[in-house]
Amino acid sequence: MTRVSTVGELTASIAHEVNQPLAAVVTNGEACLRWMRRPVPDMDEAEKSVTRMITNARRASEVIGRLRALVRREEPARLPVDVADLVEDSVALLEWELASHGVALVLALAPGLPAIRGDRVQLQQVLINLALNAIQAMDAAAPEARILTIRTDLGANPEGRVEIAIVVEDTGPGAEPDTLPTLFTPFVSTKKDGLGIGLSISRSIVEAHGGGIQASPADTGGLRFTFTLPAAGETPPDRFKEPMS
């Protein structure tokens, strides 16, 4: 039964992580056609759509590469990652989603944060997963009230190690307090067509990087997801472990 569960989680993980960038490729391809089919084609917007298609296709390839390494039990690269760059690069991939859902973005990035050490693609997956969940959660909110906030800050864990906190907050309907502990459980989803695997994957990746993640009610009435990661040099290498092993 455990083996079946593990295979099921891995299969759902592959479907979830590859579907996101491929769906973005399709969405941007359709947008490109609309720009091209106008009485006066807008070549600038069409070019932007094609550029996003290429970026997301490359991301899909990178995700597949990471999943292949996971199956082969290869150790992922642990390199210094600038937190501000991580956030800004992730937001760039979400540009179309933000626009199509009518969501305003607020970035509050603390200056001068130390780097974190990890697999850039995996950490980007976490941030994009959380942001997409937040964007989709605000569909029922009034257009002017749809605000996605991403913040970064410096902190310390109970042992005194320096940590970087990344916060993703929405203005959606939130969740009942008793459902918060189940949000990270595989195959449990509050979305009608959700696989219930995105948050589970995110937790596995964060924990594999020596960090932690939690959900809490936001002051706006929506949800706040906070994940913390040790600053580079703060966590010994043997603390790292493979996610979903």
PDB file of C-alpha atoms in Angstrom:
ATOM      1  CA  MET A   1       0.000   0.000   0.000  1.00  0.00           C
ATOM      2  CA  THR A   2       2.895   2.340   0.802  1.00  0.00           C
ATOM      3  CA  ARG A   3       4.477   1.603  -2.584  1.00  0.00           C
ATOM      4  CA  VAL A   4       1.206   2.340  -4.378  1.00  0.00           C
ATOM      5  CA  SER A   5       0.855   5.594  -2.479  1.00  0.00           C
ATOM      6  CA  THR A   6       4.425   6.646  -3.334  1.00  0.00           C
ATOM      7  CA  VAL A   7       3.994   5.874  -7.037  1.00  0.00           C
ATOM      8  CA  GLY A   8       0.667   7.725  -7.020  1.00  0.00           C
ATOM      9  CA  GLU A   9       2.242  10.800  -5.469  1.00  0.00           C
ATOM     10  CA  LEU A  10       5.132  10.745  -7.942  1.00  0.00           C
ATOM     11  CA  THR A  11       2.777  10.376 -10.920  1.00  0.00           C
ATOM     12  CA  ALA A  12       0.598  13.221  -9.666  1.00  0.00           C
ATOM     13  CA  SER A  13       3.710  15.304  -9.072  1.00  0.00           C
ATOM     14  CA  ILE A  14       4.870  14.847 -12.660  1.00  0.00           C
ATOM     15  CA  ALA A  15       1.401  15.671 -14.007  1.00  0.00           C
ATOM     16  CA  HIS A  16       1.105  18.767 -11.818  1.00  0.00           C
ATOM     17  CA  GLU A  17       4.563  20.229 -12.349  1.00  0.00           C
ATOM     18  CA  VAL A  18       4.679  19.671 -16.107  1.00  0.00           C
ATOM     19  CA  ASN A  19       1.088  20.778 -16.683  1.00  0.00           C
ATOM     20  CA  GLN A  20       1.691  24.289 -15.326  1.00  0.00           C
ATOM     21  CA  PRO A  21       4.272  25.442 -17.888  1.00  0.00           C
ATOM     22  CA  LEU A  22       2.599  23.515 -20.723  1.00  0.00           C
ATOM     23  CA  ALA A  23      -0.729  25.186 -19.945  1.00  0.00           C
ATOM     24  CA  ALA A  24       1.087  28.530 -20.058  1.00  0.00           C
ATOM     25  CA  VAL A  25       2.521  27.629 -23.480  1.00  0.00           C
ATOM     26  CA  VAL A  26      -0.986  26.935 -24.796  1.00  0.00           C
ATOM     27  CA  THR A  27      -2.422  30.110 -23.242  1.00  0.00           C
ATOM     28  CA  ASN A  28       0.311  32.294 -24.707  1.00  0.00           C
ATOM     29  CA  GLY A  29       0.041  30.555 -28.082  1.00  0.00           C
ATOM     30  CA  GLU A  30      -3.662  31.377 -28.185  1.00  0.00           C
ATOM     31  CA  ALA A  31      -2.894  34.966 -27.192  1.00  0.00           C
ATOM     32  CA  CYS A  32      -0.311  35.205 -29.953  1.00  0.00           C
ATOM     33  CA  LEU A  33      -2.894  34.077 -32.533  1.00  0.00           C
ATOM     34  CA  ARG A  34      -5.356  36.711 -31.303  1.00  0.00           C
ATOM     35  CA  TRP A  35      -2.755  39.472 -31.652  1.00  0.00           C
ATOM     36  CA  MET A  36      -1.842  38.229 -35.142  1.00  0.00           C
ATOM     37  CA  ARG A  37      -5.462  37.950 -36.328  1.00  0.00           C
ATOM     38  CA  ARG A  38      -6.358  41.538 -35.504  1.00  0.00           C
ATOM     39  CA  PRO A  39      -7.192  43.795 -38.475  1.00  0.00           C
ATOM     40  CA  VAL A  40      -3.870  45.454 -37.704  1.00  0.00           C
ATOM     41  CA  PRO A  41      -1.660  42.726 -36.173  1.00  0.00           C
ATOM     42  CA  ASP A  42       0.110  43.795 -32.979  1.00  0.00           C
ATOM     43  CA  MET A  43       3.554  42.334 -33.557  1.00  0.00           C
ATOM     44  CA  ASP A  44       4.985  43.633 -30.267  1.00  0.00           C
ATOM     45  CA  GLU A  45       2.360  41.799 -28.193  1.00  0.00           C
ATOM     46  CA  ALA A  46       2.664  38.708 -30.394  1.00  0.00           C
ATOM     47  CA  GLU A  47       6.414  38.684 -29.815  1.00  0.00           C
ATOM     48  CA  LYS A  48       5.890  38.958 -26.046  1.00  0.00           C
ATOM     49  CA  SER A  49       3.536  35.956 -26.164  1.00  0.00           C
ATOM     50  CA  VAL A  50       6.055  33.892 -28.127  1.00  0.00           C
ATOM     51  CA  THR A  51       8.813  34.857 -25.685  1.00  0.00           C
ATOM     52  CA  ARG A  52       6.643  33.645 -22.781  1.00  0.00           C
ATOM     53  CA  MET A  53       5.979  30.406 -24.678  1.00  0.00           C
ATOM     54  CA  ILE A  54       9.717  29.777 -25.048  1.00  0.00           C
ATOM     55  CA  THR A  55      10.362  30.585 -21.385  1.00  0.00           C
ATOM     56  CA  ASN A  56       7.661  28.211 -20.173  1.00  0.00           C
ATOM     57  CA  ALA A  57       8.722  25.445 -22.583  1.00  0.00           C
ATOM     58  CA  ARG A  58      12.235  25.696 -21.165  1.00  0.00           C
ATOM     59  CA  ARG A  59      10.826  25.573 -17.654  1.00  0.00           C
ATOM     60  CA  ALA A  60       8.889  22.398 -18.509  1.00  0.00           C
ATOM     61  CA  SER A  61      12.136  20.864 -19.767  1.00  0.00           C
ATOM     62  CA  GLU A  62      13.924  21.861 -16.547  1.00  0.00           C
ATOM     63  CA  VAL A  63      11.144  20.381 -14.404  1.00  0.00           C
ATOM     64  CA  ILE A  64      11.311  17.097 -16.316  1.00  0.00           C
ATOM     65  CA  GLY A  65      15.074  17.090 -15.847  1.00  0.00           C
ATOM     66  CA  ARG A  66      14.695  17.538 -12.089  1.00  0.00           C
ATOM     67  CA  LEU A  67      12.077  14.777 -11.898  1.00  0.00           C
ATOM     68  CA  ARG A  68      14.342  12.467 -13.913  1.00  0.00           C
ATOM     69  CA  ALA A  69      17.153  13.178 -11.462  1.00  0.00           C
ATOM     70  CA  LEU A  70      14.775  12.441  -8.585  1.00  0.00           C
ATOM     71  CA  VAL A  71      13.845   9.041 -10.027  1.00  0.00           C
ATOM     72  CA  ARG A  72      17.542   8.264 -10.497  1.00  0.00           C
ATOM     73  CA  ARG A  73      18.149   9.484  -6.938  1.00  0.00           C
ATOM     74  CA  GLU A  74      20.725  12.007  -8.144  1.00  0.00           C
ATOM     75  CA  GLU A  75      21.631  14.798  -5.751  1.00  0.00           C
ATOM     76  CA  PRO A  76      20.195  18.103  -7.052  1.00  0.00           C
ATOM     77  CA  ALA A  77      22.499  21.084  -7.421  1.00  0.00           C
ATOM     78  CA  ARG A  78      22.779  23.228  -4.306  1.00  0.00           C
ATOM     79  CA  LEU A  79      23.982  26.628  -5.454  1.00  0.00           C
ATOM     80  CA  PRO A  80      23.689  30.151  -4.014  1.00  0.00           C
ATOM     81  CA  VAL A  81      20.370  31.732  -5.014  1.00  0.00           C
ATOM     82  CA  ASP A  82      19.604  35.446  -4.710  1.00  0.00           C
ATOM     83  CA  VAL A  83      16.151  35.732  -3.145  1.00  0.00           C
ATOM     84  CA  ALA A  84      15.129  38.923  -4.951  1.00  0.00           C
ATOM     85  CA  ASP A  85      16.114  37.397  -8.319  1.00  0.00           C
ATOM     86  CA  LEU A  86      14.186  34.231  -7.452  1.00  0.00           C
ATOM     87  CA  VAL A  87      11.026  36.229  -6.745  1.00  0.00           C
ATOM     88  CA  GLU A  88      11.352  38.516  -9.765  1.00  0.00           C
ATOM     89  CA  ASP A  89      12.056  35.643 -12.177  1.00  0.00           C
ATOM     90  CA  SER A  90       9.044  33.720 -10.829  1.00  0.00           C
ATOM     91  CA  VAL A  91       6.790  36.759 -11.125  1.00  0.00           C
ATOM     92  CA  ALA A  92       7.874  37.209 -14.749  1.00  0.00           C
ATOM     93  CA  LEU A  93       6.535  33.714 -15.501  1.00  0.00           C
ATOM     94  CA  LEU A  94       3.221  34.661 -13.858  1.00  0.00           C
ATOM     95  CA  GLU A  95       2.682  37.845 -15.874  1.00  0.00           C
ATOM     96  CA  TRP A  96      -0.043  36.354 -18.073  1.00  0.00           C
ATOM     97  CA  GLU A  97      -1.840  34.670 -15.160  1.00  0.00           C
ATOM     98  CA  LEU A  98      -1.919  37.916 -13.206  1.00  0.00           C
ATOM     99  CA  ALA A  99      -3.292  39.859 -16.175  1.00  0.00           C
ATOM    100  CA  SER A 100      -5.887  37.274 -17.215  1.00  0.00           C
ATOM    101  CA  HIS A 101      -7.258  36.998 -13.657  1.00  0.00           C
ATOM    102  CA  GLY A 102      -7.169  40.768 -13.100  1.00  0.00           C
ATOM    103  CA  VAL A 103      -4.855  40.501 -10.091  1.00  0.00           C
ATOM    104  CA  ALA A 104      -2.656  43.378  -8.932  1.00  0.00           C
ATOM    105  CA  LEU A 105       0.806  42.457  -7.672  1.00  0.00           C
ATOM    106  CA  VAL A 106       2.515  44.023  -4.672  1.00  0.00           C
ATOM    107  CA  LEU A 107       6.181  43.191  -4.058  1.00  0.00           C
ATOM    108  CA  ALA A 108       7.817  44.048  -0.742  1.00  0.00           C
ATOM    109  CA  LEU A 109      11.345  42.688  -1.034  1.00  0.00           C
ATOM    110  CA  ALA A 110      13.703  43.418   1.841  1.00  0.00           C
ATOM    111  CA  PRO A 111      17.010  44.801   0.525  1.00  0.00           C
ATOM    112  CA  GLY A 112      20.376  43.212   1.144  1.00  0.00           C
ATOM    113  CA  LEU A 113      19.184  39.734   2.122  1.00  0.00           C
ATOM    114  CA  PRO A 114      21.830  36.999   2.191  1.00  0.00           C
ATOM    115  CA  ALA A 115      21.617  34.323  -0.472  1.00  0.00           C
ATOM    116  CA  ILE A 116      20.025  30.942   0.136  1.00  0.00           C
ATOM    117  CA  ARG A 117      21.535  27.688  -1.101  1.00  0.00           C
ATOM    118  CA  GLY A 118      19.492  25.250  -3.125  1.00  0.00           C
ATOM    119  CA  ASP A 119      18.051  24.102  -6.413  1.00  0.00           C
ATOM    120  CA  ARG A 120      16.791  27.227  -8.178  1.00  0.00           C
ATOM    121  CA  VAL A 121      14.214  25.412 -10.335  1.00  0.00           C
ATOM    122  CA  GLN A 122      12.716  23.574  -7.365  1.00  0.00           C
ATOM    123  CA  LEU A 123      12.482  26.747  -5.273  1.00  0.00           C
ATOM    124  CA  GLN A 124      10.888  28.541  -8.218  1.00  0.00           C
ATOM    125  CA  GLN A 125       8.330  25.715  -8.385  1.00  0.00           C
ATOM    126  CA  VAL A 126       7.379  26.394  -4.766  1.00  0.00           C
ATOM    127  CA  LEU A 127       6.891  30.122  -5.281  1.00  0.00           C
ATOM    128  CA  ILE A 128       4.934  29.662  -8.517  1.00  0.00           C
ATOM    129  CA  ASN A 129       2.720  26.979  -6.932  1.00  0.00           C
ATOM    130  CA  LEU A 130       1.848  29.272  -4.034  1.00  0.00           C
ATOM    131  CA  ALA A 131       1.287  32.291  -6.270  1.00  0.00           C
ATOM    132  CA  LEU A 132      -0.951  30.381  -8.712  1.00  0.00           C
ATOM    133  CA  ASN A 133      -3.041  29.063  -5.839  1.00  0.00           C
ATOM    134  CA  ALA A 134      -3.406  32.611  -4.544  1.00  0.00           C
ATOM    135  CA  ILE A 135      -4.312  34.016  -7.971  1.00  0.00           C
ATOM    136  CA  GLN A 136      -6.971  31.363  -8.567  1.00  0.00           C
ATOM    137  CA  ALA A 137      -8.369  31.786  -5.043  1.00  0.00           C
ATOM    138  CA  MET A 138      -9.261  35.413  -5.807  1.00  0.00           C
ATOM    139  CA  ASP A 139     -11.480  34.703  -8.830  1.00  0.00           C
ATOM    140  CA  ALA A 140     -14.605  35.249  -6.728  1.00  0.00           C
ATOM    141  CA  ALA A 141     -13.352  38.535  -5.249  1.00  0.00           C
ATOM    142  CA  ALA A 142     -14.318  41.924  -6.645  1.00  0.00           C
ATOM    143  CA  PRO A 143     -11.874  42.916  -9.429  1.00  0.00           C
ATOM    144  CA  GLU A 144     -10.545  45.884  -7.494  1.00  0.00           C
ATOM    145  CA  ALA A 145      -9.921  43.697  -4.428  1.00  0.00           C
ATOM    146  CA  ARG A 146      -7.691  41.089  -6.112  1.00  0.00           C
ATOM    147  CA  ILE A 147      -4.230  41.726  -4.705  1.00  0.00           C
ATOM    148  CA  LEU A 148      -1.338  39.294  -4.555  1.00  0.00           C
ATOM    149  CA  THR A 149       1.392  40.290  -2.123  1.00  0.00           C
ATOM    150  CA  ILE A 150       4.829  38.680  -2.041  1.00  0.00           C
ATOM    151  CA  ARG A 151       7.188  39.718   0.748  1.00  0.00           C
ATOM    152  CA  THR A 152      10.665  38.709   1.827  1.00  0.00           C
ATOM    153  CA  ASP A 153      12.279  39.265   5.199  1.00  0.00           C
ATOM    154  CA  LEU A 154      15.143  38.222   7.428  1.00  0.00           C
ATOM    155  CA  GLY A 155      14.632  36.111  10.535  1.00  0.00           C
ATOM    156  CA  ALA A 156      16.124  33.416  12.729  1.00  0.00           C
ATOM    157  CA  ASN A 157      14.997  29.930  13.714  1.00  0.00           C
ATOM    158  CA  PRO A 158      14.823  28.710  17.342  1.00  0.00           C
ATOM    159  CA  GLU A 159      18.450  27.532  17.123  1.00  0.00           C
ATOM    160  CA  GLY A 160      19.513  31.040  16.141  1.00  0.00           C
ATOM    161  CA  ARG A 161      20.343  30.261  12.515  1.00  0.00           C
ATOM    162  CA  VAL A 162      19.667  33.056  10.018  1.00  0.00           C
ATOM    163  CA  GLU A 163      16.645  32.346   7.814  1.00  0.00           C
ATOM    164  CA  ILE A 164      14.971  34.023   4.870  1.00  0.00           C
ATOM    165  CA  ALA A 165      11.171  34.202   4.933  1.00  0.00           C
ATOM    166  CA  ILE A 166       9.125  34.403   1.729  1.00  0.00           C
ATOM    167  CA  VAL A 167       5.450  35.266   2.223  1.00  0.00           C
ATOM    168  CA  VAL A 168       2.686  34.864  -0.381  1.00  0.00           C
ATOM    169  CA  GLU A 169      -0.636  36.451   0.588  1.00  0.00           C
ATOM    170  CA  ASP A 170      -3.966  36.817  -1.207  1.00  0.00           C
ATOM    171  CA  THR A 171      -7.279  38.589  -0.671  1.00  0.00           C
ATOM    172  CA  GLY A 172      -9.437  35.565  -1.468  1.00  0.00           C
ATOM    173  CA  PRO A 173     -12.030  33.863   0.738  1.00  0.00           C
ATOM    174  CA  GLY A 174      -9.428  32.215   2.956  1.00  0.00           C
ATOM    175  CA  ALA A 175      -9.999  28.841   4.612  1.00  0.00           C
ATOM    176  CA  GLU A 176     -11.636  27.524   7.750  1.00  0.00           C
ATOM    177  CA  PRO A 177      -9.108  27.184  10.605  1.00  0.00           C
ATOM    178  CA  ASP A 178      -9.712  23.450  10.905  1.00  0.00           C
ATOM    179  CA  THR A 179      -8.777  22.910   7.240  1.00  0.00           C
ATOM    180  CA  LEU A 180      -5.381  24.641   7.456  1.00  0.00           C
ATOM    181  CA  PRO A 181      -3.498  21.542   8.737  1.00  0.00           C
ATOM    182  CA  THR A 182      -4.805  19.450   5.817  1.00  0.00           C
ATOM    183  CA  LEU A 183      -3.756  21.839   3.044  1.00  0.00           C
ATOM    184  CA  PHE A 184      -0.387  20.118   2.653  1.00  0.00           C
ATOM    185  CA  THR A 185      -1.828  16.581   2.609  1.00  0.00           C
ATOM    186  CA  PRO A 186      -1.415  14.820  -0.778  1.00  0.00           C
ATOM    187  CA  PHE A 187      -4.611  14.510  -2.850  1.00  0.00           C
ATOM    188  CA  VAL A 188      -6.564  16.889  -0.597  1.00  0.00           C
ATOM    189  CA  SER A 189      -7.742  19.940  -2.542  1.00  0.00           C
ATOM    190  CA  THR A 190     -10.210  22.755  -1.964  1.00  0.00           C
ATOM    191  CA  LYS A 191     -10.357  23.378  -5.744  1.00  0.00           C
ATOM    192  CA  LYS A 192     -12.964  21.615  -7.881  1.00  0.00           C
ATOM    193  CA  ASP A 193     -10.481  20.295 -10.445  1.00  0.00           C
ATOM    194  CA  GLY A 194      -7.386  20.297  -8.236  1.00  0.00           C
ATOM    195  CA  LEU A 195      -5.101  17.297  -7.914  1.00  0.00           C
ATOM    196  CA  GLY A 196      -4.309  18.204  -4.322  1.00  0.00           C
ATOM    197  CA  ILE A 197      -0.584  17.718  -4.907  1.00  0.00           C
ATOM    198  CA  GLY A 198       0.886  21.214  -5.412  1.00  0.00           C
ATOM    199  CA  LEU A 199       1.148  22.176  -1.756  1.00  0.00           C
ATOM    200  CA  SER A 200       2.406  18.723  -0.821  1.00  0.00           C
ATOM    201  CA  ILE A 201       5.172  19.031  -3.417  1.00  0.00           C
ATOM    202  CA  SER A 202       5.989  22.520  -2.161  1.00  0.00           C
ATOM    203  CA  ARG A 203       6.331  21.301   1.422  1.00  0.00           C
ATOM    204  CA  SER A 204       8.581  18.412   0.324  1.00  0.00           C
ATOM    205  CA  ILE A 205      10.870  20.773  -1.592  1.00  0.00           C
ATOM    206  CA  VAL A 206      11.079  23.329   1.234  1.00  0.00           C
ATOM    207  CA  GLU A 207      11.799  20.670   3.842  1.00  0.00           C
ATOM    208  CA  ALA A 208      14.410  19.109   1.557  1.00  0.00           C
ATOM    209  CA  HIS A 209      16.161  22.496   1.641  1.00  0.00           C
ATOM    210  CA  GLY A 210      16.197  22.528   5.443  1.00  0.00           C
ATOM    211  CA  GLY A 211      13.266  24.951   5.711  1.00  0.00           C
ATOM    212  CA  GLY A 212       9.630  24.964   6.742  1.00  0.00           C
ATOM    213  CA  ILE A 213       6.273  26.130   5.388  1.00  0.00           C
ATOM    214  CA  GLN A 214       2.977  27.025   7.002  1.00  0.00           C
ATOM    215  CA  ALA A 215      -0.440  28.443   6.143  1.00  0.00           C
ATOM    216  CA  SER A 216      -2.281  31.006   8.253  1.00  0.00           C
ATOM    217  CA  PRO A 217      -5.183  33.458   7.918  1.00  0.00           C
ATOM    218  CA  ALA A 218      -4.179  36.768   6.368  1.00  0.00           C
ATOM    219  CA  ASP A 219      -5.241  40.136   7.746  1.00  0.00           C
ATOM    220  CA  THR A 220      -6.988  40.712   4.409  1.00  0.00           C
ATOM    221  CA  GLY A 221      -9.288  37.745   5.029  1.00  0.00           C
ATOM    222  CA  GLY A 222      -7.433  35.559   2.552  1.00  0.00           C
ATOM    223  CA  LEU A 223      -4.611  33.082   3.073  1.00  0.00           C
ATOM    224  CA  ARG A 224      -0.987  33.675   3.912  1.00  0.00           C
ATOM    225  CA  PHE A 225       1.668  31.090   3.072  1.00  0.00           C
ATOM    226  CA  THR A 226       5.078  31.569   4.652  1.00  0.00           C
ATOM    227  CA  PHE A 227       8.080  29.454   3.833  1.00  0.00           C
ATOM    228  CA  THR A 228      11.455  29.887   5.426  1.00  0.00           C
ATOM    229  CA  LEU A 229      14.842  28.787   4.123  1.00  0.00           C
ATOM    230  CA  PRO A 230      18.241  28.892   5.832  1.00  0.00           C
ATOM    231  CA  ALA A 231      20.683  31.480   4.575  1.00  0.00           C
ATOM    232  CA  ALA A 232      23.636  30.062   2.652  1.00  0.00           C
ATOM    233  CA  GLY A 233      26.179  28.667   5.084  1.00  0.00           C
ATOM    234  CA  GLU A 234      23.686  28.332   7.943  1.00  0.00           C
ATOM    235  CA  THR A 235      22.716  24.681   7.369  1.00  0.00           C
ATOM    236  CA  PRO A 236      25.185  21.787   7.102  1.00  0.00           C
ATOM    237  CA  PRO A 237      25.007  19.886   3.787  1.00  0.00           C
ATOM    238  CA  ASP A 238      23.959  16.608   5.453  1.00  0.00           C
ATOM    239  CA  ARG A 239      20.695  18.221   6.538  1.00  0.00           C
ATOM    240  CA  PHE A 240      19.531  18.321   2.929  1.00  0.00           C
ATOM    241  CA  LYS A 241      17.445  15.404   1.781  1.00  0.00           C
ATOM    242  CA  GLU A 242      15.629  14.433  -1.381  1.00  0.00           C
ATOM    243  CA  PRO A 243      11.935  15.432  -1.542  1.00  0.00           C
ATOM    244  CA  MET A 244       9.352  12.672  -1.914  1.00  0.00           C
ATOM    245  CA  SER A 245      11.936   9.907  -1.429  1.00  0.00           C
TER     246      SER A 245
END
